[in-house]
Amino acid sequence: MEQLVSAINQDIKNRIGGAGCKIEMMEIAETAILRDNAQDRMIPALIRPDGQAKPTFYDDRLDITIYHRIINKTYETQRNAGYGDGIETVETYEMALIACGKRTRMNPHTLERICSRTIAELQATGYKLNPIRSDFNRVQVWNQEYGGLPFPLELPIFLFKTTYRVQRKMTPCN
Amino acid sequence: MASSIHYKSCATDESALVHTCDACHGTEMARIRGIALIKPGTTITIPLTSNEWQTAILAGNIIIIPRISGSLDDAEKEGDGYGDEKSRLLGHDYTLSFKDPDYAANKDFYEAAEKQGWHLAYRTETQLHIVDNAEATLVAKQTVEESLDSPLVWNVTLKWTSDTKPKMATTTPVRQFFECFDIQEDSDEE
């Protein structure tokens, strides 16, 4: 899944093009706990193999930041499919892409269209991808991602979330 | 010398007909999961023996297609009846259809396989069904559907007619041959 998300990020970056935008593309964030004055708050963070975490907070030195989340993963077994003694199991990931940036550098709807088209059009062998919906309510998206932390984003900063679905068949090689 | 009329009957000894049941046996599950194409003239002994099959595979007399999804259609072949018979059973027309997902590498194989007749053995859950008294004709099709989501596979049919049923034997002695393998030349040891 990390490789697929990298491919999505690279494609989005290519479609945005240069235009002098400072872009940070991050991969799959998980939930980490921020201890703030003895109060625990959940925040998204990239957790490295050594256990260190990098929060995905908006950095105002950058024009656009993007990270992804795995919301859940489900399995469906199809007994009438498959070959030999095997049956087919399809893995489905419900994913989210969260984008934050400066309106002065990019229109959020333009960026959302780039992201959703990338997901819809990406050719990745063995994967089926499709965008599902986008949520442009900044406060709602913030609360979902940074529940508990006061909303800090001023009006020039946009924040949206695009949910998408990734499916692939389980094989002996994946 | 006195004579009498002796009425003939079919050679089948009806007293030998026995139906076997066993309360402990489970159900044999369907799907044709693998197939062996067997060159006519190749001896298949029942019970199956691993050595016999390995020898035949290495000689090219048995070709295994290990991983397929298939079914068998069995249609009765009826002919004219005589006397009080409305019709008589002449045999069965068998059509075995399967999909082989190993697509790209097997164009030459199926082209050659279509040019000869085959005996065959097909594998269900635990049983190998052996057809060694009729030659089957093989047709392999490369149907391509429009959908991006449809896998491209070989659609293969084998057809034969027989008045006897396929023989059956437990697959266990030859089960290992229904996995993906290739044949390699052994290097000469000095």
XYZ file of C-alpha atoms in Angstrom:
364
model
C 0.000 0.000 0.000
C 2.922 2.339 0.719
C 4.159 1.919 -2.845
C 0.723 2.688 -4.228
C 0.396 5.819 -2.106
C 3.860 6.912 -3.266
C 2.724 6.469 -6.859
C -0.414 8.539 -6.175
C 1.664 11.282 -4.566
C 4.147 11.350 -7.421
C 1.391 11.568 -9.996
C -0.315 14.410 -8.111
C 2.969 16.258 -7.851
C 3.558 15.799 -11.583
C 0.088 17.105 -12.389
C 0.526 20.142 -10.154
C 3.697 20.861 -12.024
C 6.272 23.435 -10.960
C 4.722 26.913 -10.609
C 7.039 27.456 -7.678
C 4.791 25.628 -5.229
C 6.506 24.197 -2.198
C 4.800 20.863 -1.802
C 5.210 18.210 0.846
C 3.712 14.846 -0.033
C 3.501 12.528 2.907
C 2.428 8.927 2.892
C 0.231 7.028 5.325
C -0.390 8.682 8.667
C -1.566 6.846 11.747
C -3.062 8.122 14.963
C -0.585 9.273 17.569
C -1.215 10.753 20.988
C -0.073 14.292 21.740
C 0.294 14.981 25.451
C -0.638 18.618 25.860
C -0.704 19.914 29.444
C -1.501 16.448 30.724
C -4.361 16.140 28.264
C -4.084 13.513 25.562
C -5.070 14.540 22.070
C -5.180 12.338 19.004
C -3.305 13.632 15.981
C -2.248 12.115 12.686
C 1.450 11.362 12.383
C 3.845 9.426 10.196
C 5.238 6.718 12.448
C 8.654 5.495 11.393
C 9.919 1.927 11.924
C 12.101 3.181 14.805
C 8.967 4.353 16.595
C 9.572 8.060 16.061
C 6.577 10.066 14.913
C 6.354 13.052 12.617
C 3.078 14.957 12.966
C 1.369 16.010 9.756
C 0.551 19.486 11.057
C 0.244 22.221 8.488
C 3.567 23.966 8.018
C 3.166 27.560 6.828
C 6.566 27.436 5.160
C 4.941 25.178 2.599
C 2.259 25.887 0.005
C 0.598 22.442 -0.048
C 0.834 19.437 2.225
C -0.858 16.141 1.551
C -1.019 12.971 3.593
C -3.094 9.783 3.487
C -4.947 7.637 5.995
C -6.160 4.052 5.961
C -9.651 4.321 7.388
C -10.299 0.574 7.340
C -9.641 -2.606 5.430
C -12.202 -5.274 4.630
C -12.069 -8.688 3.006
C -14.527 -10.402 0.725
C -14.178 -14.047 -0.164
C -15.548 -15.217 -3.503
C -15.828 -18.976 -3.470
C -16.895 -19.233 -7.104
C -13.768 -17.477 -8.309
C -10.186 -18.679 -8.207
C -8.257 -21.531 -9.807
C -7.104 -24.933 -8.646
C -8.149 -25.450 -5.027
C -8.084 -21.713 -4.393
C -10.796 -19.179 -3.764
C -10.468 -15.488 -4.339
C -10.263 -12.980 -1.536
C -10.501 -9.309 -2.366
C -9.003 -6.731 -0.007
C -10.699 -3.352 0.071
C -9.021 -0.343 1.655
C -11.099 2.690 2.497
C -8.586 5.522 2.279
C -8.502 9.254 2.783
C -6.293 11.915 1.252
C -6.065 15.071 3.345
C -4.783 18.218 1.684
C -3.950 21.539 3.270
C -2.605 24.611 1.522
C -2.636 28.290 0.756
C -5.445 29.601 -1.434
C -3.056 32.245 -2.707
C -0.935 29.467 -4.256
C -3.609 27.041 -5.436
C -7.394 26.943 -5.633
C -8.578 24.087 -3.376
C -11.087 22.876 -5.956
C -8.372 22.712 -8.580
C -6.201 20.669 -6.228
C -9.126 18.413 -5.320
C -9.815 17.775 -8.985
C -6.162 16.914 -9.552
C -6.198 14.499 -6.611
C -9.456 12.784 -7.541
C -8.482 12.452 -11.211
C -5.128 11.009 -10.221
C -6.870 8.391 -8.123
C -9.404 7.625 -10.866
C -6.837 7.385 -13.665
C -3.812 5.819 -11.983
C -2.702 2.648 -13.745
C -1.434 0.309 -11.046
C -1.228 -3.368 -11.904
C -3.425 -5.464 -9.662
C -5.198 -2.482 -8.088
C -8.570 -0.876 -8.691
C -8.866 2.664 -7.415
C -11.791 5.003 -7.333
C -12.491 8.295 -5.566
C -15.644 8.339 -3.435
C -16.262 11.834 -2.061
C -14.577 15.032 -0.989
C -15.343 17.066 2.102
C -14.474 20.788 1.961
C -15.762 21.697 5.437
C -12.452 22.813 6.999
C -13.695 22.705 10.583
C -15.275 19.285 10.177
C -12.173 17.824 8.535
C -9.956 19.375 11.233
C -12.048 17.894 14.023
C -11.967 14.477 12.381
C -8.186 14.581 12.047
C -7.111 16.599 15.070
C -10.063 15.986 17.367
C -9.764 18.114 20.450
C -7.197 20.594 19.232
C -8.540 24.142 18.717
C -9.087 24.999 15.074
C -6.048 27.101 14.083
C -6.432 27.662 10.355
C -7.044 31.150 9.124
C -9.254 31.761 6.107
C -6.460 31.808 3.487
C -5.671 28.189 4.407
C -7.830 25.482 2.898
C -8.265 21.968 4.200
C -10.168 19.177 2.497
C -10.412 15.408 2.637
C -10.995 13.092 -0.311
C -11.986 9.543 0.510
C -11.156 6.848 -1.987
C -11.252 3.085 -2.301
C -8.490 0.669 -3.260
C -9.216 -2.953 -4.108
C -6.922 -5.787 -4.936
C -7.085 -9.571 -5.030
C -5.000 -11.451 -2.490
C -2.473 -13.674 -4.253
C 0.428 -15.787 -2.980
C 2.729 -12.970 -4.103
C 1.152 -9.959 -2.370
C -31.843 -84.786 -29.908
C -34.386 -82.582 -28.125
C -34.112 -78.796 -28.426
C -35.380 -76.026 -26.244
C -35.665 -72.300 -26.561
C -33.149 -70.404 -24.506
C -33.775 -66.699 -24.182
C -30.672 -64.576 -24.304
C -30.029 -61.725 -21.902
C -27.487 -58.925 -21.753
C -24.052 -60.109 -20.645
C -24.225 -57.893 -17.520
C -24.650 -60.027 -14.418
C -27.362 -58.117 -12.549
C -26.603 -59.885 -9.307
C -23.228 -58.116 -9.312
C -24.815 -54.628 -9.204
C -24.187 -53.150 -5.783
C -24.558 -49.531 -4.671
C -21.955 -48.523 -2.106
C -22.565 -46.014 0.636
C -20.472 -45.066 3.640
C -21.849 -42.844 6.387
C -18.371 -41.590 7.298
C -17.418 -40.218 3.906
C -17.867 -36.546 3.230
C -19.063 -35.076 -0.019
C -16.703 -34.750 -2.951
C -16.681 -31.065 -3.842
C -16.864 -29.751 -7.367
C -14.805 -27.547 -9.654
C -12.314 -29.197 -11.980
C -9.142 -27.855 -10.413
C -6.433 -29.346 -12.587
C -6.117 -31.425 -15.721
C -3.626 -33.849 -17.233
C -3.501 -34.250 -20.996
C -2.397 -37.819 -21.690
C -1.054 -39.060 -24.998
C -3.059 -42.036 -26.243
C -1.158 -45.238 -25.578
C 0.131 -44.057 -22.194
C -0.685 -46.564 -19.464
C -2.390 -45.238 -16.362
C -2.518 -47.763 -13.555
C -5.137 -47.618 -10.812
C -4.382 -47.198 -7.935
C -2.252 -44.325 -9.175
C 1.489 -44.472 -8.626
C 3.800 -41.525 -8.348
C 6.644 -43.228 -10.217
C 4.490 -44.079 -13.227
C 3.285 -40.517 -13.476
C 6.716 -38.976 -12.998
C 8.138 -41.184 -15.749
C 5.306 -40.270 -18.106
C 5.590 -36.546 -17.302
C 9.334 -36.530 -17.929
C 8.797 -38.386 -21.205
C 6.254 -35.805 -22.306
C 3.410 -38.315 -22.344
C 1.471 -36.540 -19.607
C 1.165 -32.751 -19.602
C -0.213 -31.193 -16.450
C -2.195 -27.966 -16.430
C -2.208 -27.588 -12.658
C -4.400 -24.611 -11.865
C -7.677 -24.245 -13.730
C -11.320 -23.649 -13.050
C -13.534 -26.024 -14.976
C -16.741 -27.981 -15.245
C -17.979 -31.057 -17.048
C -21.155 -31.354 -19.021
C -22.429 -34.879 -19.523
C -25.165 -35.275 -22.138
C -26.748 -38.601 -22.936
C -26.488 -39.790 -26.501
C -29.620 -41.578 -27.533
C -30.342 -43.548 -30.630
C -33.271 -45.325 -32.181
C -34.949 -47.985 -30.135
C -35.994 -51.365 -31.446
C -38.803 -53.707 -30.544
C -40.585 -52.178 -27.537
C -37.720 -49.718 -26.827
C -38.588 -46.062 -27.352
C -34.893 -45.239 -27.618
C -31.646 -46.662 -26.443
C -28.695 -45.137 -24.686
C -25.667 -45.181 -26.980
C -23.308 -43.436 -24.635
C -22.539 -39.988 -23.324
C -21.260 -36.848 -25.007
C -18.836 -35.206 -22.622
C -17.758 -31.580 -22.780
C -15.139 -30.466 -20.307
C -14.697 -26.684 -20.230
C -12.035 -24.905 -18.281
C -10.317 -21.553 -17.881
C -6.531 -21.397 -17.697
C -5.234 -18.107 -16.270
C -1.662 -18.753 -17.466
C -2.342 -16.822 -20.609
C 0.614 -15.075 -22.175
C 3.125 -17.915 -22.268
C 0.925 -20.657 -23.679
C -0.005 -19.645 -27.229
C 2.336 -22.232 -28.830
C 1.273 -24.893 -26.375
C -2.428 -24.623 -27.144
C -1.814 -24.297 -30.864
C -0.019 -27.653 -30.801
C -2.483 -29.260 -28.390
C -5.380 -28.515 -30.747
C -3.714 -30.606 -33.451
C -3.884 -33.942 -31.633
C -6.335 -36.130 -29.751
C -5.935 -36.705 -26.044
C -6.801 -38.996 -23.230
C -7.158 -37.035 -20.051
C -7.486 -37.001 -16.303
C -9.189 -34.242 -14.406
C -8.978 -33.453 -10.710
C -11.803 -32.540 -8.361
C -11.418 -32.213 -4.587
C -9.906 -35.617 -3.837
C -10.550 -37.676 -6.939
C -8.831 -37.996 -10.274
C -11.203 -38.879 -13.085
C -9.468 -40.725 -15.898
C -10.621 -40.951 -19.497
C -8.434 -43.464 -21.293
C -10.858 -45.188 -23.641
C -11.846 -42.255 -25.838
C -9.922 -39.518 -27.581
C -10.887 -35.982 -26.743
C -10.525 -33.056 -29.136
C -9.215 -29.858 -27.626
C -10.231 -26.365 -28.666
C -8.618 -23.359 -27.003
C -10.164 -19.935 -27.442
C -8.782 -16.491 -26.645
C -11.999 -14.610 -26.040
C -11.421 -10.973 -25.073
C -14.189 -9.082 -23.284
C -14.636 -5.328 -23.259
C -14.492 -4.818 -19.514
C -11.272 -3.594 -17.885
C -12.098 -5.868 -14.978
C -12.321 -9.135 -16.964
C -9.200 -11.307 -16.745
C -7.788 -12.606 -20.012
C -7.653 -16.400 -19.818
C -7.633 -19.386 -22.165
C -11.139 -20.800 -22.572
C -10.574 -24.468 -23.393
C -12.987 -27.266 -24.192
C -12.321 -30.981 -24.494
C -15.002 -33.117 -26.129
C -15.345 -36.870 -26.333
C -17.989 -39.545 -26.575
C -17.923 -42.739 -24.557
C -20.237 -45.487 -23.434
C -18.325 -45.907 -20.174
C -17.846 -43.478 -17.318
C -14.492 -41.947 -16.453
C -12.547 -44.118 -14.029
C -11.914 -42.679 -10.592
C -9.007 -42.919 -8.219
C -7.924 -40.957 -5.190
C -5.526 -38.217 -6.286
C -3.178 -38.524 -3.316
C -0.288 -40.466 -4.942
C -0.010 -37.916 -7.764
C -1.272 -34.791 -6.031
C 2.191 -33.184 -6.043
C 2.182 -33.044 -9.833
C -0.791 -30.664 -9.809
C 1.333 -27.772 -8.608
C 3.223 -25.290 -10.753
C 6.507 -26.887 -11.878
C 8.820 -27.001 -14.829
C 11.110 -29.714 -16.089
C 14.797 -29.036 -15.902
C 17.704 -30.996 -17.310
C 19.828 -32.524 -14.557
C 23.456 -31.420 -14.828
C 25.958 -34.249 -15.279
C 27.908 -34.791 -12.072
C 31.607 -35.305 -12.477
